[in-house]
Short mmCIF file of C-alpha atoms in Angstrom, two decimals:
data_model
loop_
_atom_site.label_atom_id
_atom_site.label_comp_id
_atom_site.label_asym_id
_atom_site.label_seq_id
_atom_site.Cartn_x
_atom_site.Cartn_y
_atom_site.Cartn_z
CA MET K 488 122.18 44.77 104.92
CA GLU K 489 123.45 43.10 101.84
CA GLU K 490 127.26 43.13 101.83
CA ARG K 491 127.54 44.94 98.52
CA ASN K 492 125.14 47.69 99.53
CA LYS K 493 127.40 48.66 102.37
CA THR K 494 128.98 52.12 102.31
CA LEU K 495 132.67 52.63 103.09
CA GLY K 496 131.67 54.52 106.28
CA GLU K 497 129.55 51.61 107.50
CA PHE K 498 132.26 49.15 106.61
CA ILE K 499 134.85 51.16 108.59
CA ILE K 500 132.63 51.28 111.67
CA GLU K 501 131.82 47.55 111.54
CA ASN K 502 135.50 46.61 111.20
CA GLN K 503 136.88 49.07 113.77
CA LYS K 504 137.47 46.34 116.33
CA ALA K 505 139.58 44.31 113.91
CA PHE K 506 142.26 47.03 113.96
CA GLN K 507 145.22 46.27 116.18
CA TYR K 508 144.80 49.58 117.93
CA SER K 509 141.09 50.41 117.82
CA SER K 510 141.15 53.94 119.22
CA GLY K 511 139.46 55.38 116.15
CA GLU K 512 142.41 57.18 114.52
CA LEU K 513 142.97 54.58 111.82
CA SER K 514 139.29 54.79 110.87
CA ARG K 515 139.56 58.58 110.74
CA ILE K 516 142.64 58.33 108.48
CA ILE K 517 140.72 56.17 105.99
CA ASN K 518 137.79 58.58 106.21
CA SER K 519 140.17 61.52 105.48
CA ILE K 520 141.57 59.72 102.43
CA ARG K 521 137.99 59.05 101.28
CA LEU K 522 137.20 62.76 101.49
CA ALA K 523 140.40 63.90 99.77
CA ALA K 524 139.95 61.26 97.06
CA LYS K 525 136.50 62.64 96.25
CA VAL K 526 137.91 66.16 95.85
CA VAL K 527 140.78 64.97 93.67
CA ASN K 528 138.43 62.81 91.64
CA TYR K 529 136.29 65.85 90.85
CA LYS K 530 139.31 67.71 89.53
CA VAL K 531 140.64 64.67 87.64
CA ASN K 532 137.34 64.26 85.89
CA LYS K 533 137.28 67.80 84.60
CA ALA K 534 141.00 68.05 83.90
CA GLY K 535 140.43 68.50 80.19
CA LEU K 536 138.07 71.41 80.75
CA VAL K 537 140.18 73.68 82.91
CA ASP K 538 143.77 74.81 83.06
CA ILE K 539 144.89 72.10 85.41
CA ILE K 540 146.71 69.85 82.95
CA GLY K 541 150.30 70.36 81.87
CA ALA K 542 153.52 70.92 83.82
CA VAL K 543 154.00 73.72 86.39
CA GLY K 544 157.58 74.25 85.40
CA GLU K 545 159.03 72.74 88.55
CA GLN K 546 160.48 69.32 89.28
CA ASN K 547 159.85 67.14 92.26
CA VAL K 548 162.58 65.59 94.41
CA GLN K 549 162.85 62.74 91.88
CA GLY K 550 163.79 65.19 89.12
CA GLU K 551 160.49 64.60 87.32
CA ASP K 552 158.40 67.43 85.93
CA GLN K 553 155.54 68.08 88.28
CA GLN K 554 152.10 68.29 86.66
CA LYS K 555 149.65 70.88 87.93
CA LEU K 556 147.22 68.18 88.97
CA ASP K 557 150.04 66.47 90.89
CA VAL K 558 150.61 69.57 92.95
CA TYR K 559 146.90 70.07 93.53
CA ALA K 560 146.40 66.42 94.64
CA ASN K 561 149.39 66.68 96.95
CA GLU K 562 147.99 69.80 98.63
CA VAL K 563 144.49 68.34 98.99
CA PHE K 564 145.69 65.15 100.68
CA ILE K 565 148.14 66.97 102.97
CA GLN K 566 145.68 69.62 104.04
CA THR K 567 142.87 67.12 104.62
CA LEU K 568 145.08 65.06 106.87
CA ILE K 569 146.48 68.05 108.72
CA ASN K 570 143.06 69.63 109.30
CA ARG K 571 141.70 66.47 110.94
CA GLU K 572 144.62 66.20 113.41
CA ILE K 573 145.00 62.46 112.97
CA VAL K 574 148.58 61.94 111.90
CA CYS K 575 151.79 63.21 113.48
CA GLY K 576 153.78 63.16 110.21
CA ILE K 577 153.27 63.01 106.42
CA ALA K 578 155.74 62.05 103.75
CA SER K 579 154.89 62.59 100.09
CA GLU K 580 156.67 61.56 96.92
CA GLU K 581 156.25 65.23 95.84
CA ASN K 582 158.04 66.70 98.89
CA ASP K 583 161.79 66.61 99.61
CA GLU K 584 161.31 66.16 103.34
CA TYR K 585 158.65 64.79 105.62
CA ILE K 586 156.14 67.13 107.30
CA THR K 587 155.79 67.20 111.06
CA VAL K 588 152.15 67.66 112.06
CA LYS K 589 151.23 69.07 115.46
CA GLY K 590 147.78 69.16 117.05
CA SER K 591 145.84 72.43 117.55
CA ASP K 592 147.16 72.45 121.14
CA ASN K 593 150.74 72.31 119.74
CA SER K 594 151.10 68.73 120.96
CA ASN K 595 152.68 65.72 119.24
CA ASN K 596 150.24 63.16 120.57
CA ASN K 597 149.01 61.58 117.34
CA LYS K 598 150.16 58.05 116.76
CA TYR K 599 150.39 57.49 113.01
CA VAL K 600 152.44 58.60 110.03
CA ILE K 601 151.32 58.36 106.46
CA LEU K 602 153.41 58.11 103.29
CA MET K 603 151.80 58.72 99.90
CA ASP K 604 152.11 59.12 96.20
CA PRO K 605 149.30 61.66 95.70
CA LEU K 606 148.90 61.16 91.96
CA ASP K 607 150.56 58.09 90.52
CA GLY K 608 150.83 57.84 86.74
CA SER K 609 150.68 61.59 86.31
CA SER K 610 152.61 61.45 82.99
CA ASN K 611 149.27 60.11 81.67
CA ILE K 612 147.19 63.15 82.79
CA ASP K 613 147.19 64.83 79.44
CA VAL K 614 146.14 61.72 77.54
CA ASN K 615 143.15 60.72 79.71
CA VAL K 616 144.52 57.46 81.05
CA SER K 617 143.71 56.23 84.58
CA LEU K 618 145.59 57.77 87.51
CA GLY K 619 145.86 56.79 91.11
CA THR K 620 146.70 57.71 94.67
CA ILE K 621 148.73 55.31 96.84
CA PHE K 622 149.05 55.52 100.64
CA SER K 623 150.79 53.63 103.45
CA VAL K 624 150.20 54.03 107.21
CA PHE K 625 152.63 53.17 110.02
CA ARG K 626 152.31 53.52 113.78
CA ARG K 627 155.08 55.84 115.00
CA ILE K 628 157.93 54.31 116.94
CA THR K 629 159.32 57.40 118.71
CA PRO K 630 157.68 58.36 121.97
CA ILE K 631 154.21 59.93 121.78
CA GLY K 632 154.46 63.62 122.76
CA THR K 633 157.73 64.15 120.89
CA PRO K 634 158.03 65.44 117.30
CA VAL K 635 158.34 62.69 114.63
CA THR K 636 161.76 61.81 113.29
CA SER K 637 162.86 60.03 110.14
CA GLU K 638 162.91 56.82 112.21
CA ASP K 639 159.14 56.88 112.25
CA PHE K 640 159.01 56.85 108.46
CA LEU K 641 161.92 54.51 107.66
CA GLN K 642 160.27 51.34 108.85
CA PRO K 643 160.11 48.10 106.91
CA GLY K 644 156.83 47.40 105.18
CA VAL K 645 155.97 44.56 107.57
CA ASN K 646 155.19 47.28 110.16
CA GLN K 647 152.40 48.84 108.01
CA VAL K 648 149.00 49.02 109.73
CA ALA K 649 147.14 50.07 106.60
CA ALA K 650 147.74 50.64 102.89
CA GLY K 651 145.60 51.29 99.87
CA TYR K 652 145.07 53.10 96.64
CA VAL K 653 142.48 55.07 94.81
CA ILE K 654 142.09 54.53 91.08
CA TYR K 655 140.55 57.33 89.05
CA GLY K 656 139.33 55.46 86.01
CA THR K 657 136.06 54.67 84.24
CA SER K 658 134.80 54.41 87.77
CA THR K 659 136.65 55.66 90.87
CA MET K 660 137.56 53.04 93.40
CA LEU K 661 139.21 53.02 96.81
CA VAL K 662 140.93 49.72 97.65
CA TYR K 663 142.58 49.17 101.01
CA THR K 664 143.73 46.71 103.63
CA THR K 665 144.35 46.97 107.37
CA GLY K 666 145.87 43.46 107.49
CA HIS K 667 142.50 41.61 107.31
CA GLY K 668 142.11 41.09 103.59
CA VAL K 669 141.52 43.57 100.77
CA ASN K 670 138.28 45.33 100.00
CA GLY K 671 137.35 47.63 97.12
CA PHE K 672 134.77 50.44 97.20
CA THR K 673 133.39 52.14 94.13
CA LEU K 674 132.24 55.79 94.15
CA ASN K 675 128.68 56.55 93.17
CA PRO K 676 129.26 60.02 91.73
CA ALA K 677 125.60 60.95 91.83
CA ILE K 678 125.58 61.00 95.63
CA GLY K 679 129.31 61.09 96.41
CA THR K 680 129.33 57.85 98.39
CA PHE K 681 131.74 54.84 98.16
CA TYR K 682 130.00 51.44 98.21
CA LEU K 683 131.59 48.05 98.83
CA SER K 684 131.80 46.64 95.35
CA HIS K 685 134.69 44.16 95.54
CA PRO K 686 134.68 42.41 98.93
CA ASN K 687 137.66 40.22 99.83
CA MET K 688 139.66 40.79 96.69
CA LYS K 689 142.15 38.03 95.71
CA PHE K 690 144.88 37.65 93.15
CA PRO K 691 144.35 34.46 91.08
CA LYS K 692 147.30 32.12 91.81
CA ASP K 693 148.10 32.06 88.10
CA GLY K 694 147.58 34.54 85.37
CA ASN K 695 148.35 35.18 81.72
CA ILE K 696 149.24 38.87 81.74
CA TYR K 697 152.72 40.32 82.13
CA SER K 698 153.13 44.05 82.59
CA VAL K 699 156.57 45.52 81.84
CA ASN K 700 157.91 48.36 79.75
CA GLU K 701 159.38 46.21 76.97
CA GLY K 702 160.88 49.34 75.38
CA ASN K 703 163.60 49.02 78.11
CA TYR K 704 164.31 45.42 77.22
CA VAL K 705 167.91 45.94 76.15
CA HIS K 706 168.62 47.63 79.49
CA PHE K 707 167.17 44.82 81.65
CA PRO K 708 169.12 42.23 83.63
CA GLN K 709 169.50 38.84 81.95
CA GLY K 710 167.08 37.16 84.36
CA VAL K 711 164.28 39.57 83.32
CA LYS K 712 165.08 39.14 79.61
CA ASN K 713 164.87 35.36 79.99
CA TYR K 714 161.57 35.64 81.89
CA ILE K 715 160.08 37.85 79.17
CA LYS K 716 161.14 35.29 76.54
CA TYR K 717 159.47 32.60 78.63
CA CYS K 718 156.24 34.61 78.73
CA GLN K 719 156.33 34.90 74.89
CA ARG K 720 157.06 31.25 74.09
CA GLU K 721 154.30 29.17 72.52
CA GLU K 722 154.02 26.28 74.98
CA GLU K 723 151.62 25.11 77.72
CA ASP K 724 149.34 28.09 78.48
CA ARG K 725 151.64 30.63 76.87
CA PRO K 726 152.31 33.00 75.25
CA TYR K 727 150.99 35.38 77.85
CA THR K 728 149.34 38.67 76.98
CA SER K 729 151.44 41.84 77.38
CA ARG K 730 149.53 44.67 79.04
CA TYR K 731 151.37 47.79 80.22
CA ILE K 732 149.60 51.08 80.97
CA GLY K 733 152.39 52.92 82.75
CA SER K 734 150.21 53.77 85.75
CA LEU K 735 151.27 51.41 88.56
CA VAL K 736 147.82 51.59 90.19
CA SER K 737 146.03 50.71 86.90
CA ASP K 738 148.41 47.85 86.04
CA PHE K 739 148.26 46.48 89.58
CA HIS K 740 144.48 46.75 89.77
CA ARG K 741 143.92 44.92 86.51
CA ASN K 742 146.33 42.16 87.39
CA MET K 743 144.71 41.64 90.81
CA ILE K 744 141.36 41.17 89.16
CA LYS K 745 142.45 39.14 86.15
CA GLY K 746 145.70 37.51 87.27
CA GLY K 747 149.10 38.73 86.18
CA ILE K 748 152.54 40.01 87.10
CA TYR K 749 153.90 43.56 87.11
CA LEU K 750 157.65 44.07 86.69
CA TYR K 751 159.76 47.18 87.08
CA PRO K 752 163.26 45.78 87.38
CA THR K 753 166.64 47.46 87.64
CA SER K 754 168.13 48.52 84.30
CA SER K 755 171.20 50.22 83.00
CA LYS K 756 169.04 53.40 82.86
CA ALA K 757 167.71 52.92 86.43
CA PRO K 758 170.34 50.88 88.29
CA LYS K 759 168.30 50.84 91.54
CA GLY K 760 164.90 50.48 89.82
CA LYS K 761 162.50 53.32 89.37
CA LEU K 762 159.63 52.79 91.81
CA ARG K 763 159.84 54.19 95.35
CA LEU K 764 159.93 51.72 98.20
CA MET K 765 158.05 53.86 100.69
CA TYR K 766 155.34 55.41 98.49
CA GLU K 767 154.64 52.70 95.95
CA CYS K 768 156.26 49.32 96.58
CA ASN K 769 155.55 48.83 100.27
CA PRO K 770 151.84 49.70 100.15
CA MET K 771 151.31 47.69 96.95
CA ALA K 772 153.19 44.77 98.48
CA PHE K 773 151.00 44.84 101.61
CA ILE K 774 147.83 44.83 99.47
CA ALA K 775 149.27 42.08 97.18
CA GLU K 776 150.10 39.81 100.14
CA GLN K 777 146.78 40.37 101.77
CA ALA K 778 145.13 39.43 98.48
CA GLY K 779 147.09 36.18 98.25
CA GLY K 780 149.74 37.55 95.84
CA LYS K 781 153.43 38.17 96.22
CA ALA K 782 155.82 41.14 95.95
CA THR K 783 159.58 40.94 95.77
CA ASP K 784 162.61 42.81 94.44
CA GLY K 785 163.37 39.77 92.29
CA PHE K 786 165.18 37.99 95.13
CA GLY K 787 163.53 38.81 98.46
CA ARG K 788 160.30 40.09 100.02
CA ILE K 789 159.69 43.83 99.49
CA MET K 790 158.17 44.27 102.92
CA GLU K 791 161.29 43.04 104.70
CA ILE K 792 163.60 45.64 103.14
CA GLN K 793 164.96 48.02 105.78
CA PRO K 794 164.69 51.48 104.20
CA THR K 795 167.62 53.84 104.50
CA GLU K 796 166.18 56.95 102.82
CA LEU K 797 162.74 58.47 102.25
CA HIS K 798 162.84 58.41 98.50
CA GLN K 799 164.65 55.08 98.08
CA ARG K 800 164.09 53.19 94.83
CA VAL K 801 163.89 49.41 94.48
CA PRO K 802 163.15 46.90 91.69
CA PHE K 803 159.59 45.58 91.92
CA PHE K 804 158.02 42.25 90.94
CA CYS K 805 154.43 41.89 92.06
CA GLY K 806 151.33 39.90 91.28
CA SER K 807 149.94 36.36 91.11
CA ILE K 808 152.09 34.18 93.37
CA ASN K 809 153.02 31.47 90.86
CA MET K 810 154.03 34.03 88.23
CA VAL K 811 156.22 36.00 90.69
CA GLU K 812 157.92 32.84 91.89
CA LYS K 813 158.63 31.83 88.28
CA ALA K 814 160.16 35.28 87.63
CA GLU K 815 162.31 34.80 90.73
CA GLU K 816 163.57 31.51 89.42
CA PHE K 817 164.76 33.31 86.23
CA MET K 818 166.36 36.04 88.29
CA LYS K 819 168.38 33.55 90.31
CA GLU K 820 169.42 31.67 87.13
CA GLY K 821 170.40 34.89 85.47
CA GLU K 822 172.88 36.00 88.12
#
């Protein structure tokens, strides 16, 4: 079979043995995400036709207004994972606390926990801009048979066994890694099947796109200001192109294909940064590194940060390796 005609299901089966623990659960987790993504994709694509856009009048744990589609996506992913009895715990950006999942026999024998941002970029729902789902999978570290604890979730990113995202855009794609490179699958909506469309995805080592909310420029640390000025100077292959969508998944996806850097630094408005380590930065860092890119907090590797809380925020610099390293040079000089 030609590589690009391969379905996601066939790819998962063929690569089962490459997983560190090939008992089938990790494959079933990816399959569950595939199913939930198709359901959410259907709703996303008709969001303008039905009463599913707009805020529900509640705020999530981050203090952000929850959109109706946010809540729907959260419920779909949680229920799909619970129904298939694959994970022993789920943490979502939309929920204050993690969810303990027991098997139908009331056991705690499942081995994996999943953390997710069910609908990233949801402030863009009403204006028809690409949205995404981000997920991160860890093997539990507490004894099998006991209920999960926060210790199972608060692991550094280096312990991830899988991570990925779904991008709901002009086409719907599922991109993921299990530590053996990054592969992208595009949904054929006519038959509801994901096909391998982007095998072995790689960040170009250099790029000419920088993605940052320049409206926050005055609030940024000096190192970030200096790096932005560097990107804008007319010399060598610069100035770079500024491209910022405001959906992490969309900005990351474009930069991985075209070459670029994404920055969400600390600022006087967000002294710890805005993005969440567990739901956004760790999974994207794992994908970036597997695609030959780099992800740091401006000074050190994202995946080596020891988390202390479920909804922890960190600054995030991610993308083509040479661009990230140049940004780190400016951060060190700006201290």
